[in-house]
Short mmCIF file of C-alpha atoms in Angstrom, two decimals:
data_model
loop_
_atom_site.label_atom_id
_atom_site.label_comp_id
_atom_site.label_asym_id
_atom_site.label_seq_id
_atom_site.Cartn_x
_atom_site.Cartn_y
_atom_site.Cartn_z
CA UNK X 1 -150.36 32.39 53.41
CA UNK X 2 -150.72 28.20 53.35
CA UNK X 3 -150.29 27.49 56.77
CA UNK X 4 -149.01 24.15 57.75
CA UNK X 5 -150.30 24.13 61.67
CA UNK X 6 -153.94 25.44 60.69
CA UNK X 7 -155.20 28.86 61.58
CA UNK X 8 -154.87 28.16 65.21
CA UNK X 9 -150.39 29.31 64.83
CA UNK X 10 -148.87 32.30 66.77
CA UNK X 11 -147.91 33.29 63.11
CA UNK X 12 -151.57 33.42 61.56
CA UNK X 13 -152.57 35.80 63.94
CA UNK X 14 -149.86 38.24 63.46
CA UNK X 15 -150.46 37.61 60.23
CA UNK X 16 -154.09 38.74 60.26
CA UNK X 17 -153.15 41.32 63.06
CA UNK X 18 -151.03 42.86 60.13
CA UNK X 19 -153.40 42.55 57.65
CA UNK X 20 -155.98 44.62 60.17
CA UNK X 21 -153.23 47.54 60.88
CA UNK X 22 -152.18 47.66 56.81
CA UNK X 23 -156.26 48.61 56.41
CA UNK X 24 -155.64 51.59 58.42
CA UNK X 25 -152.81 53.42 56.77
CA UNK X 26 -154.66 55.04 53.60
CA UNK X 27 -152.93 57.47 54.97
CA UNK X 28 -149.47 56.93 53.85
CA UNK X 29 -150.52 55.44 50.59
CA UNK X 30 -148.58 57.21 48.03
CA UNK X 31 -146.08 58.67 50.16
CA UNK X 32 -142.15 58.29 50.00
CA UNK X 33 -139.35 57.65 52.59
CA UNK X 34 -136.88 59.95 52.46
CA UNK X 35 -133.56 59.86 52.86
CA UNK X 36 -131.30 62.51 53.50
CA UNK X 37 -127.80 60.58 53.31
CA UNK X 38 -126.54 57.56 50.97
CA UNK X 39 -124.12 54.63 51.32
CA UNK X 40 -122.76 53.72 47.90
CA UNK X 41 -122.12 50.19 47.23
CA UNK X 42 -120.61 48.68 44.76
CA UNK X 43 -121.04 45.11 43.30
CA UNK X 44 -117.85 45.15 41.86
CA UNK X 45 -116.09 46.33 44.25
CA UNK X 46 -117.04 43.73 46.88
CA UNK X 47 -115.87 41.31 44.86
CA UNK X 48 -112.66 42.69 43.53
CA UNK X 49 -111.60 44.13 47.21
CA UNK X 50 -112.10 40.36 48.87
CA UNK X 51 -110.27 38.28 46.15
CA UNK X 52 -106.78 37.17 47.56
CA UNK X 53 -104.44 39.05 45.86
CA UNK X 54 -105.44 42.53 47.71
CA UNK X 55 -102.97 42.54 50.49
CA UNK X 56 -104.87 42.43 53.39
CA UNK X 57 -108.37 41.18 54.37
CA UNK X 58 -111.38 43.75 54.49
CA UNK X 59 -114.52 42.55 54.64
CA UNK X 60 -116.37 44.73 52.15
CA UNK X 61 -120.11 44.01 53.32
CA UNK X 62 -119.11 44.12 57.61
CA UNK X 63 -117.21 47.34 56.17
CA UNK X 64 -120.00 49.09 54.47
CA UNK X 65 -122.35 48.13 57.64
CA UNK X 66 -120.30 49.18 60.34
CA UNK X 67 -121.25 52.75 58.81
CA UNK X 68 -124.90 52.54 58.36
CA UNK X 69 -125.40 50.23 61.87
CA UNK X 70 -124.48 53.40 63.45
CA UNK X 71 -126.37 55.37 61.10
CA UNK X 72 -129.09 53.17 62.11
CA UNK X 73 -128.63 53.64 65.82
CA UNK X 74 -129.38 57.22 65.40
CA UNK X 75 -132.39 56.97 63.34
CA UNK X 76 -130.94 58.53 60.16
CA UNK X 77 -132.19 56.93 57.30
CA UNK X 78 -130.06 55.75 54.55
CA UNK X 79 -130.16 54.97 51.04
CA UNK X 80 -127.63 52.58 49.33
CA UNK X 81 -127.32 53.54 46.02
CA UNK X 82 -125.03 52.51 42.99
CA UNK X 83 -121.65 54.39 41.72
CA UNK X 84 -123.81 55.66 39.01
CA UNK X 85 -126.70 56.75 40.85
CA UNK X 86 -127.82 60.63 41.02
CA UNK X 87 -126.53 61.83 44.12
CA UNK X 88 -128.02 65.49 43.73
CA UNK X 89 -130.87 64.77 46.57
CA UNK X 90 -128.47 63.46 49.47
CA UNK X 91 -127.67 66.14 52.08
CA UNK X 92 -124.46 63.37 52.44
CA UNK X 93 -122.76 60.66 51.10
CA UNK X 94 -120.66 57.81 52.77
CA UNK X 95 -118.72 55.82 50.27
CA UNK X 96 -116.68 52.88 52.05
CA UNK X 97 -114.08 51.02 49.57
CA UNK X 98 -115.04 51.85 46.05
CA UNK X 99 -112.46 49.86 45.08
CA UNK X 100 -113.33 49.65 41.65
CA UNK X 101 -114.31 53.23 40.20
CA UNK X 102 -115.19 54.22 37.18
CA UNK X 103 -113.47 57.79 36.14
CA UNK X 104 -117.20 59.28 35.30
CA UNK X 105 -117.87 57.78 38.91
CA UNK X 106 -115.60 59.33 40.76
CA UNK X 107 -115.70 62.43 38.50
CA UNK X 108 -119.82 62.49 39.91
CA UNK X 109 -118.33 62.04 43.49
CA UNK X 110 -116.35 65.43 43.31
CA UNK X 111 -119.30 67.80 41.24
CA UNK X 112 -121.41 66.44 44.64
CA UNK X 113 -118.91 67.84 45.93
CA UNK X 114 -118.48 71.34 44.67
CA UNK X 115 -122.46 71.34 44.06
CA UNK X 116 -122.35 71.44 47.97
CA UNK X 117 -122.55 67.76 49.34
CA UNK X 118 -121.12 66.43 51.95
CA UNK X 119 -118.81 63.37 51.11
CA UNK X 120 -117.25 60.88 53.36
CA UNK X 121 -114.96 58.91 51.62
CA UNK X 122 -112.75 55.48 53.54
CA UNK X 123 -109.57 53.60 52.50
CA UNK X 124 -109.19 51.57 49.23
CA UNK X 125 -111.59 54.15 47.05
CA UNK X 126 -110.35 54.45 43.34
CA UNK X 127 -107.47 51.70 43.35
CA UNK X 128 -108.82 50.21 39.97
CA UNK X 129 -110.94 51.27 37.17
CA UNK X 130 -113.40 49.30 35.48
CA UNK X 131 -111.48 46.85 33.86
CA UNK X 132 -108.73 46.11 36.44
CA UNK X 133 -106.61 48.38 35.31
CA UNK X 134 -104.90 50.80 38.38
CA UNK X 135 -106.24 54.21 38.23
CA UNK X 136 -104.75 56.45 36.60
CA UNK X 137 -102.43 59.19 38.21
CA UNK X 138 -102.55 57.26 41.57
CA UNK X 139 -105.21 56.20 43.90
CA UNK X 140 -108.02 58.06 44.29
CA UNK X 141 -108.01 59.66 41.21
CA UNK X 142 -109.58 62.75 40.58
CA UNK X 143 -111.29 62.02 44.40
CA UNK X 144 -107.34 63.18 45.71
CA UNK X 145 -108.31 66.40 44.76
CA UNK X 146 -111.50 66.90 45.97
CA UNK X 147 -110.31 65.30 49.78
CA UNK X 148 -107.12 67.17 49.54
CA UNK X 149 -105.19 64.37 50.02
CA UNK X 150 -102.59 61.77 48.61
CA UNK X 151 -101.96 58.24 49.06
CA UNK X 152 -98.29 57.35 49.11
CA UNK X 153 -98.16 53.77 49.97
CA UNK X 154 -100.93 51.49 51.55
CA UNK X 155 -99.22 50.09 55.33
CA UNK X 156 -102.33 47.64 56.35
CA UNK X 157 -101.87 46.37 59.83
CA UNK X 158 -100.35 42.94 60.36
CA UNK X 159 -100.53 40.32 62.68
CA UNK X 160 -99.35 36.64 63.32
CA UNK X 161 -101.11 33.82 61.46
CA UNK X 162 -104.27 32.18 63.26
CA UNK X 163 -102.73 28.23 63.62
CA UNK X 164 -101.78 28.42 60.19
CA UNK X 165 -105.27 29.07 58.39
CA UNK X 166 -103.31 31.97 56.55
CA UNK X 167 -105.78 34.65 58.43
CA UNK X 168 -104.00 37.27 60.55
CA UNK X 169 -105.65 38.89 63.17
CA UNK X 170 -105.95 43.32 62.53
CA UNK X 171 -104.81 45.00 65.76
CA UNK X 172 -105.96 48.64 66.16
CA UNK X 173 -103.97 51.64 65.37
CA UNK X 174 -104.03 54.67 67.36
CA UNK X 175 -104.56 58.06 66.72
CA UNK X 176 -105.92 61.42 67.87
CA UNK X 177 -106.61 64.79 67.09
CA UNK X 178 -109.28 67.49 67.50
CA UNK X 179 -111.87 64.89 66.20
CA UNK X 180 -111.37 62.60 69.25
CA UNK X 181 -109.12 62.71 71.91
CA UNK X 182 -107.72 58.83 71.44
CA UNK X 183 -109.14 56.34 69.32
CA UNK X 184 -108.01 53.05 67.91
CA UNK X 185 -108.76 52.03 63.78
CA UNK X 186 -108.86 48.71 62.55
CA UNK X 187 -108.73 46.87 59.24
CA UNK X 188 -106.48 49.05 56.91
CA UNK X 189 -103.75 52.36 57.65
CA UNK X 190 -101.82 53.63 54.94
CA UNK X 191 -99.21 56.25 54.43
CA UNK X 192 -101.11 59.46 53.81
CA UNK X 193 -100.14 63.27 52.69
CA UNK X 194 -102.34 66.22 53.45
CA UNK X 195 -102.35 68.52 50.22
CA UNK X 196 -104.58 71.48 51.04
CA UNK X 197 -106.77 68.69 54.02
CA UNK X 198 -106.68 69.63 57.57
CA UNK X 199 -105.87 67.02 59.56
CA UNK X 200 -108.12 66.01 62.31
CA UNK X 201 -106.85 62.92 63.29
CA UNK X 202 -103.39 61.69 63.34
CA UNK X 203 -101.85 57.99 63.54
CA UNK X 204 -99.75 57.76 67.20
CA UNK X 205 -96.99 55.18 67.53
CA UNK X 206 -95.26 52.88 65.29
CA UNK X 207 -93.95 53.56 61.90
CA UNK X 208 -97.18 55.80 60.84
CA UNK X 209 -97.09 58.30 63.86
CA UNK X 210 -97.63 61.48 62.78
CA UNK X 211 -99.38 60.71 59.29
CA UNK X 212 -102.43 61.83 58.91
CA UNK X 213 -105.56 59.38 59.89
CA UNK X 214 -108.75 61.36 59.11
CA UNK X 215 -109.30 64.72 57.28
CA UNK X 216 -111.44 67.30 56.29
CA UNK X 217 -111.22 69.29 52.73
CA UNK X 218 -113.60 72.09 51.57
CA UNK X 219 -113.77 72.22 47.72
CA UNK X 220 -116.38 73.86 46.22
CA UNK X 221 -119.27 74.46 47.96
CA UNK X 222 -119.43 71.29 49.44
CA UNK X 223 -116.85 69.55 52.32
CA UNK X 224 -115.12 65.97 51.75
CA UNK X 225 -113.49 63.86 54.64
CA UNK X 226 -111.22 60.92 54.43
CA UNK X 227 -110.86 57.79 56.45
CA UNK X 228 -107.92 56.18 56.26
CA UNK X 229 -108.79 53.49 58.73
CA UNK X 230 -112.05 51.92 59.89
CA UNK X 231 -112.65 53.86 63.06
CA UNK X 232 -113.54 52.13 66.54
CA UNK X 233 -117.55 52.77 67.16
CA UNK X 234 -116.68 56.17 69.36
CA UNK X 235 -114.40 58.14 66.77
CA UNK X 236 -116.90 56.88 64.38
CA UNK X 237 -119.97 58.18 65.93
CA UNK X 238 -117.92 61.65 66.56
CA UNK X 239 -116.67 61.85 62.79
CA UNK X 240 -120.52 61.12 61.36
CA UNK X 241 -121.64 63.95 63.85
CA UNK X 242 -119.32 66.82 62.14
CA UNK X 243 -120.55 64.73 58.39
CA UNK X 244 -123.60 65.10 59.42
CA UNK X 245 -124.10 68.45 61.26
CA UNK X 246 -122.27 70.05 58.77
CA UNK X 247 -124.53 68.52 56.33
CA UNK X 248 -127.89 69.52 58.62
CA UNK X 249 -129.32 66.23 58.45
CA UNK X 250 -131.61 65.59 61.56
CA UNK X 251 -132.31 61.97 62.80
CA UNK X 252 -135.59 61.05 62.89
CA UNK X 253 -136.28 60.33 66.82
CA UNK X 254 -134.33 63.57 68.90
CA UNK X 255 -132.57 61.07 71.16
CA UNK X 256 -131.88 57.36 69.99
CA UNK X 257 -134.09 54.07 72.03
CA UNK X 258 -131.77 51.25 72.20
CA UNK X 259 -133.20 48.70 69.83
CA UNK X 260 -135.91 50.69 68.53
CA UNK X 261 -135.73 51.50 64.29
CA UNK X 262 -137.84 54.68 63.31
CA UNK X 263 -138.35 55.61 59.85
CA UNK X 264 -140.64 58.43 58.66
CA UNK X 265 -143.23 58.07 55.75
CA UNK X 266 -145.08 61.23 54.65
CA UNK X 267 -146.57 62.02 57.98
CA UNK X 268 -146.11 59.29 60.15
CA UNK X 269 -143.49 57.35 62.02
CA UNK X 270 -142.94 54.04 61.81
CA UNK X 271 -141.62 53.09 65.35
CA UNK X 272 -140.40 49.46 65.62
CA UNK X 273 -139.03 47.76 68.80
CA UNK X 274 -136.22 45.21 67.65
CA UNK X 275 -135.39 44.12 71.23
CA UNK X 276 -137.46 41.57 73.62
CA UNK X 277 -138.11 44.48 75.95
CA UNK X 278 -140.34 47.27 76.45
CA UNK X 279 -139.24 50.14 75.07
CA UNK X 280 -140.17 53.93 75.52
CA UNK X 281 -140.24 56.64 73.10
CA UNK X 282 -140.89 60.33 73.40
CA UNK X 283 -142.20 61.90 69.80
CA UNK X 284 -144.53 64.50 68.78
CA UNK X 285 -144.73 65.70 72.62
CA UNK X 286 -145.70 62.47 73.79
CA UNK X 287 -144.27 59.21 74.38
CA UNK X 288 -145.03 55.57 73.50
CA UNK X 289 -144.69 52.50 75.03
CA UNK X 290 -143.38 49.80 72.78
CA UNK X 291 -144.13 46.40 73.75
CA UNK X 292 -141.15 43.76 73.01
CA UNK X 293 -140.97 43.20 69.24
CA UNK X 294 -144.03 45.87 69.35
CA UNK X 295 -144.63 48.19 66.57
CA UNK X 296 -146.45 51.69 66.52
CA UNK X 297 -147.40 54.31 63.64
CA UNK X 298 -147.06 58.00 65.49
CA UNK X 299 -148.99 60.62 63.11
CA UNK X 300 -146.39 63.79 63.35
CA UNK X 301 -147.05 67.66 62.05
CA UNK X 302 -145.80 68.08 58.56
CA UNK X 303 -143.34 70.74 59.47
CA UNK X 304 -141.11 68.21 61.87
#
């Protein structure tokens, strides 16, 4: 580092604070993370799913996040990988608006699938192949199939214009079921058909009450849910807890610390405190106290 204030800067000694903690992690030298789920995202599809045409606005980047910031909040740690990647090592897989889909691509989403993965698939998945062209024998493609479902007809939410800047507000659609008692979903609905899914949450009110909202399918030896709306942060936290359970992923801290990230390497935690307050955290039967922005390495037994 060239510093411009001298040696004598808040930022050289972190700096050379860092260096002296780096020294003392031989330890993990060599060592992987690992990651037991994946978020697939898609170049392609951010671009094509954004361009004006599509009929309603989703923003594919605040889309993809909304999953893994909750992901994040539990201290699962996550992988985003491309359409083509090998999915064979993920206990699950969350793939938000692969709008654009190759037929090999979503071919490797359904053997995950049957191999015994755990899939969560959202809205707007397999409307296009590669070269624009809609997907043949209707959305989804082969991925209907494996999620047991079909799309009849997308019905995105509208709302009135903003003062004429041609961008209409989403308001949320209800539904329920035996995945959550009432919740609202935003962004995108669409007219849905369970074919073999069981439905486990259903829109309520307006044109779409009754259709289907979010399902589950078992193919294979594997399990594949559907999204067809971006659910509020509740529904969403209790659909990624049946993904995940059924998947037997385990977070990496037992209970979440607000504004703490904790990622495991090898043997040891990385415990990082994102928030300008102390934070406490109980692991490996004892706890640490995190000073505001602090950071601490927790050595943990190999079988955790």
């Amino acid at each position: 580092m060239l510093p411009h204030g001298g040696t004598e800067t808040k930022t050289w000694r972190e700096i050379e604070q860092l260096g002296g903690e780096l020294a003392g992690l031989d330890r993990v030298r060599g060592t992987r993370v690992p990651a037991d789920v994946a978020i697939v995202f898609d170049w392609d599809s951010w671009w094509s799913i954004e361009q004006e045409a599509t009929p309603a606005e989703i923003p594919y980047v605040q889309h993809a996040f909304a999953w893994y910031r909750e992901l994040h909040r539990r201290t699962v740690t996550v992988d985003f990988v491309a359409p083509s990647a090998d999915l064979s090592r993920y206990r699950a897989v969350i793939v938000p608006s692969l709008f654009v889909a190759t037929a090999e691509a979503l071919g490797a989403l359904d053997t995950y699938v049957r191999a015994g993965g755990r899939l969560l698939v959202t809205f707007q998945t397999g409307i296009t192949d590669e070269d624009a062209h809609i997907t043949a024998g209707g959305y989804l493609g082969v991925l209907a199939e494996t999620l047991g479902v079909r799309v009849e007809e997308f019905a995105p939410p509208a709302g009135p214009d903003l003062a004429g800047t041609g961008l209409a507000p989403v308001p949320g659609t209800a539904f329920g079921g035996s995945l959550v008692s009432g919740g609202t979903g935003t962004l995108w609905s669409e007219y849905l058909h369970s074919e073999g899914a069981d439905v486990i949450a259903a829109f309520e009110g307006g044109e779409l009450d009754g259709w289907p909202a979010i399902t589950a399918h078992s193919r294979g030896e594997g399990r594949a849910w559907y999204a067809a709306t971006l659910p509020d942060p509740e529904a969403m936290a209790a659909l990624l807890d049946a993904v995940l359970g059924d998947a037997g992923v385990s977070p990496v801290l037992p209970e979440p610390v607000a504004g703490v990230e904790a990622v495991r390497r090898g043997d040891s935690v990385f415990l990082v405190n994102h928030a300008p307050r102390e934070a406490r955290v109980t692991l490996a039967g004892a706890e640490h106290v995190l000073e505001p922005r602090g950071v601490a390495v927790v050595e943990v037994d190999a079988a955790d």
